[in-house]
mmCIF file of C-alpha atoms in Angstrom:
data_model
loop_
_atom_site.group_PDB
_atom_site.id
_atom_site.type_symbol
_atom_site.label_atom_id
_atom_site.label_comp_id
_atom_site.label_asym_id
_atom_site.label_seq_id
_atom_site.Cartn_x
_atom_site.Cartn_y
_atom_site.Cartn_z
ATOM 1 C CA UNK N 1 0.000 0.000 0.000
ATOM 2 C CA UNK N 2 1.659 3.095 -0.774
ATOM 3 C CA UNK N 3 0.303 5.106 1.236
ATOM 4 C CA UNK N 4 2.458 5.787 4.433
ATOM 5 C CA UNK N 5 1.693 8.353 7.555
ATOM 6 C CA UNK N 6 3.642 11.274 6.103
ATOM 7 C CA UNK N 7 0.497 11.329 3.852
ATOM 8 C CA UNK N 8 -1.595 12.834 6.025
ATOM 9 C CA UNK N 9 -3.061 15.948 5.123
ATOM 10 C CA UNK N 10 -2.981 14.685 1.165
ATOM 11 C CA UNK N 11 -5.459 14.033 -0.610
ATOM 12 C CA UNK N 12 -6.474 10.250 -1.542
ATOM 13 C CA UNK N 13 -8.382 7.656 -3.206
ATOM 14 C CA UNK N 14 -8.745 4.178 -0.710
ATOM 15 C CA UNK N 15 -10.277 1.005 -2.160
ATOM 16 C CA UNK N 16 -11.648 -1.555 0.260
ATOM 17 C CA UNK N 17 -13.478 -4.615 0.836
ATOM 18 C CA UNK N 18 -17.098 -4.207 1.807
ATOM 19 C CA UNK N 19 -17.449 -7.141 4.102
ATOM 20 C CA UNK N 20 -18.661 -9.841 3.366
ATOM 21 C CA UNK N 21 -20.333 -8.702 0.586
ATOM 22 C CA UNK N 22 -19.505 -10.049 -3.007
ATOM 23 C CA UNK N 23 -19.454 -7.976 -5.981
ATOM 24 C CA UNK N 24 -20.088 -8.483 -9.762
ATOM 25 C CA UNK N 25 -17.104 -10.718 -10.324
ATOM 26 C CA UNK N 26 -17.948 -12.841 -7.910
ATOM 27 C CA UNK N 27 -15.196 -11.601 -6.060
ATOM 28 C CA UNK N 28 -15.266 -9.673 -2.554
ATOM 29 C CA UNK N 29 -17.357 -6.037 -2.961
ATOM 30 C CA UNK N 30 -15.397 -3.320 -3.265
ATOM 31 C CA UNK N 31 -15.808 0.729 -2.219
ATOM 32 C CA UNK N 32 -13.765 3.722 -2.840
ATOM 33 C CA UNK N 33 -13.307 6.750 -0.440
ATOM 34 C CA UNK N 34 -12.084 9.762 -1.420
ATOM 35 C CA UNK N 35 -10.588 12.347 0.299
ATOM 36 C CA UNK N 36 -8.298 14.171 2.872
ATOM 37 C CA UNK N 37 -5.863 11.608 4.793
ATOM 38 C CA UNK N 38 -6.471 12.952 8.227
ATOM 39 C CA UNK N 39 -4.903 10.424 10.503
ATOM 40 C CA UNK N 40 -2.859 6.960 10.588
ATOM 41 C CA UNK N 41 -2.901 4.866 13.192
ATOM 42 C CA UNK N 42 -1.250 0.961 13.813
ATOM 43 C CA UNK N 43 -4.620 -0.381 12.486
ATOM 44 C CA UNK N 44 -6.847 2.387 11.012
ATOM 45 C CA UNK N 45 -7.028 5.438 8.921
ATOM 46 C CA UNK N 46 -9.167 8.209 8.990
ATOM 47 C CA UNK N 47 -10.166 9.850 6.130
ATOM 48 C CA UNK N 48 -12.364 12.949 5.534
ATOM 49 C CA UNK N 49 -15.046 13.224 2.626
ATOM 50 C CA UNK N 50 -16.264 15.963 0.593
ATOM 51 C CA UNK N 51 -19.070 16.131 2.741
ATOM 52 C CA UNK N 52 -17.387 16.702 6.134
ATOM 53 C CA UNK N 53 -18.075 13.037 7.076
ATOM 54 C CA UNK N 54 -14.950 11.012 8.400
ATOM 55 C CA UNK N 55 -14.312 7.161 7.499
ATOM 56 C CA UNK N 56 -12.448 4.960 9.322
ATOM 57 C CA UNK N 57 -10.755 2.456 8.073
ATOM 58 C CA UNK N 58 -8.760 -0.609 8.900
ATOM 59 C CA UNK N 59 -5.790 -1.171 6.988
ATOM 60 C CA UNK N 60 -6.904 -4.861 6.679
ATOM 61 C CA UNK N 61 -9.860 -4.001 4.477
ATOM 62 C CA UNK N 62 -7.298 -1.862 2.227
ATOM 63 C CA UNK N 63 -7.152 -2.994 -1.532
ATOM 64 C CA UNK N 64 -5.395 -0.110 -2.780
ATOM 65 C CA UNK N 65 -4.572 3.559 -1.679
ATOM 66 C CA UNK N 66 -3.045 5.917 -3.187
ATOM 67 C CA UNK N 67 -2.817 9.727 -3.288
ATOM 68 C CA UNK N 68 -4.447 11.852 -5.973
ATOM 69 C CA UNK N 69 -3.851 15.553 -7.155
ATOM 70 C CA UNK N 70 -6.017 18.220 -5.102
ATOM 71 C CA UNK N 71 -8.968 19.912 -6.554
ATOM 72 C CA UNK N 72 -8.302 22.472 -8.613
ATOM 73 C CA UNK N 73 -8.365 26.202 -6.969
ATOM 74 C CA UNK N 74 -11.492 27.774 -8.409
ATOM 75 C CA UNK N 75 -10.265 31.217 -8.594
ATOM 76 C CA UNK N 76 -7.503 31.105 -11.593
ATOM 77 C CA UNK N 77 -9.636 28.263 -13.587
ATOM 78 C CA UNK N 78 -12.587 30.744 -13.486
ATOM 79 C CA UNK N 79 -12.972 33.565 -15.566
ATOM 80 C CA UNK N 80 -15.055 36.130 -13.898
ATOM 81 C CA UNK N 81 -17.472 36.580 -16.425
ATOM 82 C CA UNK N 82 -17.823 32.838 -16.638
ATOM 83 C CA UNK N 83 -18.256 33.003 -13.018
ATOM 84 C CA UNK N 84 -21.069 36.536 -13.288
ATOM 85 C CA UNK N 85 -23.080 33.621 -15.480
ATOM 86 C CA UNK N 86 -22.882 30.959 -13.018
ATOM 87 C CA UNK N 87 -24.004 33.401 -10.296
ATOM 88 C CA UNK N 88 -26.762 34.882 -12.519
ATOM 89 C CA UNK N 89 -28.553 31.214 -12.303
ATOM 90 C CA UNK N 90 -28.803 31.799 -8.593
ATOM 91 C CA UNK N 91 -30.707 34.536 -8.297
ATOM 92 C CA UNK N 92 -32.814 34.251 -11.531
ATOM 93 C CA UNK N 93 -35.909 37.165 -12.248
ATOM 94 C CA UNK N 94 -39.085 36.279 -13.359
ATOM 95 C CA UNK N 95 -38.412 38.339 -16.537
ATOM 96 C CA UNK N 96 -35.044 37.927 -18.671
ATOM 97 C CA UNK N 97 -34.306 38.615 -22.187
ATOM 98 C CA UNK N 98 -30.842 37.835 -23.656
ATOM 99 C CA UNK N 99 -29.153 40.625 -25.446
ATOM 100 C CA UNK N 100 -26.132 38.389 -27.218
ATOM 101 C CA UNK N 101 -24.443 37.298 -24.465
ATOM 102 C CA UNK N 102 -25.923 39.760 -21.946
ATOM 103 C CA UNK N 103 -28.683 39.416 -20.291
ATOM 104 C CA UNK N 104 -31.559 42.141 -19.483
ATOM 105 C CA UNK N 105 -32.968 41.160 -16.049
ATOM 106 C CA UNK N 106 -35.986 42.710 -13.943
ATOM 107 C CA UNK N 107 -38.331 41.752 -10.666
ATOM 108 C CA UNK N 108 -40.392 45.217 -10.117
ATOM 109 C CA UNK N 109 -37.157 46.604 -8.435
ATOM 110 C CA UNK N 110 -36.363 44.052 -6.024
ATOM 111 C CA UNK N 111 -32.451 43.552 -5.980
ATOM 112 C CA UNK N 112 -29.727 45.545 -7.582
ATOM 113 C CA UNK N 113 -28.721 41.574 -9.259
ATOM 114 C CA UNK N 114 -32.540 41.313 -10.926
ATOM 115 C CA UNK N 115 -33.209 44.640 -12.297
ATOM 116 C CA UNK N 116 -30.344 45.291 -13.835
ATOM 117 C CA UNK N 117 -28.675 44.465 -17.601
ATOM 118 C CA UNK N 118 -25.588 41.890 -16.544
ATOM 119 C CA UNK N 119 -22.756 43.163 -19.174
ATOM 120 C CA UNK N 120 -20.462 39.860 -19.891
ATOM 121 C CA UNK N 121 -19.643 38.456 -23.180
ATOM 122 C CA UNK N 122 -20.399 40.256 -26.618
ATOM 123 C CA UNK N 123 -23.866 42.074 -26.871
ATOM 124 C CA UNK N 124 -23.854 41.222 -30.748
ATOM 125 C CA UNK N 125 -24.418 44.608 -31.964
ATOM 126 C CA UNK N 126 -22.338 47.918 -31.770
ATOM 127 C CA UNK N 127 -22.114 49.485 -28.333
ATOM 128 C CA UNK N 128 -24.861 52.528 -28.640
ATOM 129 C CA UNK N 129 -26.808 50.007 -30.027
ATOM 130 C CA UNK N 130 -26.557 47.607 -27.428
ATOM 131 C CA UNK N 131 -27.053 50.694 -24.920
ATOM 132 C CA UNK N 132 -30.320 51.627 -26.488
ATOM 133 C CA UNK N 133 -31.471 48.449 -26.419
ATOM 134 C CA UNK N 134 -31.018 48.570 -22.527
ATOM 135 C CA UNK N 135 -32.421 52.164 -22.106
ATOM 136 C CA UNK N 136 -35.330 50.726 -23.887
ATOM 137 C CA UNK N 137 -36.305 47.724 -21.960
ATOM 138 C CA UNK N 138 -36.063 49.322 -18.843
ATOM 139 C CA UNK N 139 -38.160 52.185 -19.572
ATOM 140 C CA UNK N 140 -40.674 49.367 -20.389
ATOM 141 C CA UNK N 141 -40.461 47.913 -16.810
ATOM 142 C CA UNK N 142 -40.565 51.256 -15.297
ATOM 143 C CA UNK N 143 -37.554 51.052 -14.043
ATOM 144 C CA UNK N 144 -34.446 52.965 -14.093
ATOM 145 C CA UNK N 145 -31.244 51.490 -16.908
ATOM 146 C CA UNK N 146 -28.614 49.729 -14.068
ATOM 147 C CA UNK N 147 -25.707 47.598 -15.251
ATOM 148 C CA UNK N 148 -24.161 45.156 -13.354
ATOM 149 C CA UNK N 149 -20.144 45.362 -14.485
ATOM 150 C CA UNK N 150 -16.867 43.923 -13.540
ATOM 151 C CA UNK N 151 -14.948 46.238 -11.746
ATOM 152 C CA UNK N 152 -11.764 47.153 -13.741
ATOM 153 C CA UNK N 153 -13.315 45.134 -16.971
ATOM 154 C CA UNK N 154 -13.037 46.687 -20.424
ATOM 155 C CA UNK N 155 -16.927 46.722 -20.539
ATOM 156 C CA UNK N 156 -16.966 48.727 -17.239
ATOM 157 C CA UNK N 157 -14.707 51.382 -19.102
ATOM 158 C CA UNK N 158 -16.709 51.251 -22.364
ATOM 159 C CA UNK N 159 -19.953 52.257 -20.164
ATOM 160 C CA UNK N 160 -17.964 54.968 -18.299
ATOM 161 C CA UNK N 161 -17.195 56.561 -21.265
ATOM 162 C CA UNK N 162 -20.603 56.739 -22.544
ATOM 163 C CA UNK N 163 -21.120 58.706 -19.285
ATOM 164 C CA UNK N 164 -22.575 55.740 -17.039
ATOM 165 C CA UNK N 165 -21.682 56.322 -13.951
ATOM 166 C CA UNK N 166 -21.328 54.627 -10.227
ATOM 167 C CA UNK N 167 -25.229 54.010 -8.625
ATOM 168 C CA UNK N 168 -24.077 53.251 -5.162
ATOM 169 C CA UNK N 169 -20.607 55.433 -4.717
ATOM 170 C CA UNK N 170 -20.587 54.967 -1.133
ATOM 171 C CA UNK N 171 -20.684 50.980 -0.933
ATOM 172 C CA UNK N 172 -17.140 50.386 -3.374
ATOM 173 C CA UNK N 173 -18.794 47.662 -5.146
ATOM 174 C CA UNK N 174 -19.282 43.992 -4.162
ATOM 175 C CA UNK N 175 -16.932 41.075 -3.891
ATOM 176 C CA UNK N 176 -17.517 37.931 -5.443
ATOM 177 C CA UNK N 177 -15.850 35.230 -3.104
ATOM 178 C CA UNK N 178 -14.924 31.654 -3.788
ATOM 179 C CA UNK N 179 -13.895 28.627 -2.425
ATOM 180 C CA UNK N 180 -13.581 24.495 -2.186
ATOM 181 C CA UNK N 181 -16.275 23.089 -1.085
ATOM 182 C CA UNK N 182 -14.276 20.213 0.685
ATOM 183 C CA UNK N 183 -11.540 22.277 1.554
ATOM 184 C CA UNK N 184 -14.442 24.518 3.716
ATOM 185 C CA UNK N 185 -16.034 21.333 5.368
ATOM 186 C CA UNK N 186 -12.416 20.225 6.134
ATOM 187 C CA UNK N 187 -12.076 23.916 8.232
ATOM 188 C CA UNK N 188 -11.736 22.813 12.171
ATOM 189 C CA UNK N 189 -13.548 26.185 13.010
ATOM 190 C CA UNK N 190 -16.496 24.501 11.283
ATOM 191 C CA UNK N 191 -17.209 22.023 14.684
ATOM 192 C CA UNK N 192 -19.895 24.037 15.599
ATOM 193 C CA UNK N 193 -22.420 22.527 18.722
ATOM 194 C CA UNK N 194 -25.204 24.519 16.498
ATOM 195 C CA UNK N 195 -24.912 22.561 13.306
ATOM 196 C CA UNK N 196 -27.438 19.690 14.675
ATOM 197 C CA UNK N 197 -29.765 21.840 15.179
ATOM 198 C CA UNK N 198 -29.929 23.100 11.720
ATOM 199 C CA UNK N 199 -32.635 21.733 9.279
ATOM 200 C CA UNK N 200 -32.751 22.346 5.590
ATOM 201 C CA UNK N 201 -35.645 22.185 3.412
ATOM 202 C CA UNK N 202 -36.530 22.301 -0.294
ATOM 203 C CA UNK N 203 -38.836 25.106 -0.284
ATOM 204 C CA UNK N 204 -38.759 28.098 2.304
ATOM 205 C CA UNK N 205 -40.467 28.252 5.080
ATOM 206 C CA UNK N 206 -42.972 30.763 6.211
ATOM 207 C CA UNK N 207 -40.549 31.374 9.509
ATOM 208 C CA UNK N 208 -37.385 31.202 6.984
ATOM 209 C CA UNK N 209 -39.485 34.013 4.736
ATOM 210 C CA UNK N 210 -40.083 35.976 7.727
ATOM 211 C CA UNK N 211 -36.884 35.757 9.137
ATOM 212 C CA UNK N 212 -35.549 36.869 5.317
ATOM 213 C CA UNK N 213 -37.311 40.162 6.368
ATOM 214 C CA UNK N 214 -37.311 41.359 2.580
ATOM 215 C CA UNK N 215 -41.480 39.280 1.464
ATOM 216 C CA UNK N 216 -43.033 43.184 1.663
ATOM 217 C CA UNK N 217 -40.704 44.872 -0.623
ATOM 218 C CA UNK N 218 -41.929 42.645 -3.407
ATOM 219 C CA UNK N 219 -45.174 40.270 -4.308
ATOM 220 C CA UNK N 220 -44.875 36.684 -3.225
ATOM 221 C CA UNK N 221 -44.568 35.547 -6.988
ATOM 222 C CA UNK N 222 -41.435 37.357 -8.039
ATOM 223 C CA UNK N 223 -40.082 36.714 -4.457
ATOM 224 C CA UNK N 224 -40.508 32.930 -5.027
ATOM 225 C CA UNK N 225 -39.437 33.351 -8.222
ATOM 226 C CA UNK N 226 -35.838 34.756 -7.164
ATOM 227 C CA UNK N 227 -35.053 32.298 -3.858
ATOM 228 C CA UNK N 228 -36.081 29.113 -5.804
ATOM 229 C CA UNK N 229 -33.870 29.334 -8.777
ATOM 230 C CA UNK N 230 -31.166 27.395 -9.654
ATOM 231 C CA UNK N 231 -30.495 23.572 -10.425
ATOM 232 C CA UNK N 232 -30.894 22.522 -6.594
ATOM 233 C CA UNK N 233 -32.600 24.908 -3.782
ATOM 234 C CA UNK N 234 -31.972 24.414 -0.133
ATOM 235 C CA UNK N 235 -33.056 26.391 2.517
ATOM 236 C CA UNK N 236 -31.464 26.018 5.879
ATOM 237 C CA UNK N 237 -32.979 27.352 9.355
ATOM 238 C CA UNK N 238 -31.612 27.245 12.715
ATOM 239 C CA UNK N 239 -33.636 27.074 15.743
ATOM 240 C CA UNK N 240 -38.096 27.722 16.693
ATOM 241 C CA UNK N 241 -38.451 30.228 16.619
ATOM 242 C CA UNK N 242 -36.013 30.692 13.437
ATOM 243 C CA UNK N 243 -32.604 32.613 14.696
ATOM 244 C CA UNK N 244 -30.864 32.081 11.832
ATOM 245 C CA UNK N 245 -31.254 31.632 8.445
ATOM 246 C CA UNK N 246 -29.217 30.777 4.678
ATOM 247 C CA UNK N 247 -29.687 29.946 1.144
ATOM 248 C CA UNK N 248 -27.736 27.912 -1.192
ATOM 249 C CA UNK N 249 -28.317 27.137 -5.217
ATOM 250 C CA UNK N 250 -26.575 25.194 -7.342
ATOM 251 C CA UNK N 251 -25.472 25.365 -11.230
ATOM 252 C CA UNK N 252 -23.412 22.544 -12.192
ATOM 253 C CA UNK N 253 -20.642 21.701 -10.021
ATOM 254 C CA UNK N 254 -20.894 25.734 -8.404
ATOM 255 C CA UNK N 255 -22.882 26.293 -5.646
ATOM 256 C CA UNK N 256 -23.573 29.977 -4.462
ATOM 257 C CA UNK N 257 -24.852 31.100 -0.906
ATOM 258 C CA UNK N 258 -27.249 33.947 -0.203
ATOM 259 C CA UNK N 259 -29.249 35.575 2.859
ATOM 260 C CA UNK N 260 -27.400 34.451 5.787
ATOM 261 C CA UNK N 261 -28.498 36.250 8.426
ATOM 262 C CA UNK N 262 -28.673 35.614 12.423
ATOM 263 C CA UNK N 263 -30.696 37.189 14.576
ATOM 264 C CA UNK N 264 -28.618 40.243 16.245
ATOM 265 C CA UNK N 265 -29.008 39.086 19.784
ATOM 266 C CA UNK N 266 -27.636 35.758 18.329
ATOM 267 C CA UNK N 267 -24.252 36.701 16.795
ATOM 268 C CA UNK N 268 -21.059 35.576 17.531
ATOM 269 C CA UNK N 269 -22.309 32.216 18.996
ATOM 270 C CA UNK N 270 -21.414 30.274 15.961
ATOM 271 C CA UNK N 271 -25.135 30.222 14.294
ATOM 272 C CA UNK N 272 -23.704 31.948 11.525
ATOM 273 C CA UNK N 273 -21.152 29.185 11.175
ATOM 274 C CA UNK N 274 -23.687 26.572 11.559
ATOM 275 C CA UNK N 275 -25.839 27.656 8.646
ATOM 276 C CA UNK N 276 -22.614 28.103 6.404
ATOM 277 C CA UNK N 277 -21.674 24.704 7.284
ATOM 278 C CA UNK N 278 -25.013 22.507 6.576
ATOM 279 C CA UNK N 279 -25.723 24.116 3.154
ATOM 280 C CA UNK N 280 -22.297 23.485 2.606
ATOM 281 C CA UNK N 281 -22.503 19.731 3.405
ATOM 282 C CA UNK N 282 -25.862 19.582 1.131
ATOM 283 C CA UNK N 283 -24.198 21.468 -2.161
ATOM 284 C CA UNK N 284 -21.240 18.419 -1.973
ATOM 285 C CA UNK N 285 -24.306 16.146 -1.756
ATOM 286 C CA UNK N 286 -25.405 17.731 -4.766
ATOM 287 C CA UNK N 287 -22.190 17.565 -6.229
ATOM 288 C CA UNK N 288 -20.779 20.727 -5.938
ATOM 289 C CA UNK N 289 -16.903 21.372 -5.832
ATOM 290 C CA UNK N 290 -16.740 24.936 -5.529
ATOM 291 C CA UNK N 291 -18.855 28.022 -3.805
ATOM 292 C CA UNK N 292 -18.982 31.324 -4.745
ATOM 293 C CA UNK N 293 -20.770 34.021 -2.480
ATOM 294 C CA UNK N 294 -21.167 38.033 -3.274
ATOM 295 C CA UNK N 295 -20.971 40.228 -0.195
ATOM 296 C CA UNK N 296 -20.370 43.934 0.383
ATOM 297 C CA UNK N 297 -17.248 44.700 1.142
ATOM 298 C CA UNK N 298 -18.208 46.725 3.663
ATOM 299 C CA UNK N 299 -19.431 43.628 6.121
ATOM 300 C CA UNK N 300 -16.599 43.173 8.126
ATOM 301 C CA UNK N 301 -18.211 40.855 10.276
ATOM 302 C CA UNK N 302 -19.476 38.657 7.156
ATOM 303 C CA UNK N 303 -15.892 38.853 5.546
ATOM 304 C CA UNK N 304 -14.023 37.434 8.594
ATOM 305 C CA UNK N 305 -16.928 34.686 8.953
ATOM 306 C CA UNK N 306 -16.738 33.477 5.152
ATOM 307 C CA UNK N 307 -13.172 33.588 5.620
ATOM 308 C CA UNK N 308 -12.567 30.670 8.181
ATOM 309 C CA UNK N 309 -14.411 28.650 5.280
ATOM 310 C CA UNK N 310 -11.897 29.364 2.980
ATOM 311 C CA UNK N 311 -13.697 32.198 0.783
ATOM 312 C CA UNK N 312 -11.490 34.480 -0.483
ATOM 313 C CA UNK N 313 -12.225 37.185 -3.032
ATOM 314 C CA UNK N 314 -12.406 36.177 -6.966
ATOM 315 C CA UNK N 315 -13.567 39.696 -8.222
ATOM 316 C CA UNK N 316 -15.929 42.788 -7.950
ATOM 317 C CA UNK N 317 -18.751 44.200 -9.508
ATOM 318 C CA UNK N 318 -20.664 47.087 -9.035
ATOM 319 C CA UNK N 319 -23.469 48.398 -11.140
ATOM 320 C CA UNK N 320 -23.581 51.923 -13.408
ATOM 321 C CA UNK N 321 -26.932 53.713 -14.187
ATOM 322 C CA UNK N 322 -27.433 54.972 -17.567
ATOM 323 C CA UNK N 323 -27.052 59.110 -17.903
ATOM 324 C CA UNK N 324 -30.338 60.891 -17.462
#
């Protein structure tokens, strides 16, 4: 078996025997485990999954072991426009219209991310065209022409020049965070005595909905609309009554996170943490690798939480309005 104890802390791949089971072959059943070689012992192993969960295993039952390369880092593998689409799936509006490869977006207001035209790719027609075309649909919705831009992108300079300018000077834009997913359920800060307590549903509640705080600012259609898009939904909820609550939504092997929030008298205890941690746990269920989360960077208290999970920032945006 190749693998020896100065492998812990590697990742690995470890086939066994599954009891007394027999497989296909007719041969003993087998199983693999993958993941982070966290201890070696005389007789056992212990090694951490995706998912948080740790296997022991008895170096009896060992087929073969060996290690394996890590999981890519999502940051340099991820363009940040291909990562703006990925996020755009997460918080979907009830009324989209692709302009080439941008997309015009509106929900009666609600959300700088849904009412406004998210500028990535080629538009497929010259600039003031494009422009128009924005100005245009958004006088149609009532609503005032916001685009959602990379910070420092060439589009963001394009739309400068054509006199956009900041909407929200005083916030400095929004980061766009990343991480692993197994390298955050790995994180020792994440054995938190709140997680059990945490359930996660399908659908949101009517205590997660009122704990969101946000249901009167828009009808109950769009809202719905918004928090159950994506491939996978889940809603996680901490506590009756609810104390804390989170989002998370999938899009292939991304997941994103949205509206954690803890109640004020309930901060610093970890329920913060907690919620972070379960929705983690289900997105590697649902087979995501790597989470992405968008957060003001202004939140100092959010920014040092995400950042015992691992986040760290991929990019900014921040959205121009359209010259009056």
């Amino acid at each position: 078996m190749p693998l020896k104890r100065s492998d812990v802390g590697r990742r690995v791949v470890v086939r066994t025997t599954v009891g007394d089971e027999t497989g296909p072959s007719g041969g003993p059943a087998l199983t693999d485990t993958l993941g982070t070689l966290e201890s070696w012992g005389d007789s056992t192993m212990g090694v951490r999954k995706a998912d948080g969960t740790l296997v022991t295993i008895a170096h009896a039952d060992v087929v073969a072991a060996k290690p394996v390369p890590p999981r890519p880092d999502p940051r340099p593998r991820t363009s940040a426009e291909a990562l703006e689409r990925v996020a755009s799936t997460g918080w979907l509006p009830p009324v989209t219209r692709p302009l080439g490869d941008w997309v015009l977006r509106a929900a009666g207001g609600f959300t700088g991310r849904a009412n406004s035209v998210l500028v990535v790719g080629d538009p497929g027609r010259p600039l003031v065209e494009a422009l128009d075309v924005v100005r245009s649909f958004y006088a149609d919705q009532a609503l005032p022409a916001r685009a959602q831009v990379v910070v420092d992108s060439p589009w963001e300079r394009a739309l400068i020049q054509h006199d956009w300018y900041d909407d929200r000077p005083l916030e400095g834009g929004v980061l766009v965070q990343v991480t692993s997913v197994a390298a955050a359920l790995r994180s020792g800060h994440l054995d938190d005595p709140e997680h059990d307590w945490v359930t996660i549903s399908a659908t949101p509640t009517t205590q997660w909905i009122a704990k969101y705080g946000r249901g009167d600012e828009t009808d109950e259609t769009t809202l719905l609309a918004l928090l159950t898009s994506g491939d996978a939904v889940g809603f996680a909820q901490l506590g009756d009554p609810v104390t804390a609550i989170g989002r998370a939504s999938t899009a292939g092997d991304w997941v994103g996170l949205f509206a954690v929030a803890v109640d004020p008298g309930r901060r610093h205890r970890g329920q913060g943490g907690a919620i972070v941690r379960t929705l983690l746990g289900w997105a590697a269920e649902h087979g995501a690798v790597s989470a992405y989360l968008q957060v003001a960077g202004t939140n100092a208290a959010a920014l040092s939480m995400y950042a015992r999970f691992g986040f760290a920032t991929h990019h900014r945006y921040r959205y121009l309005r359209a010259p009056e």
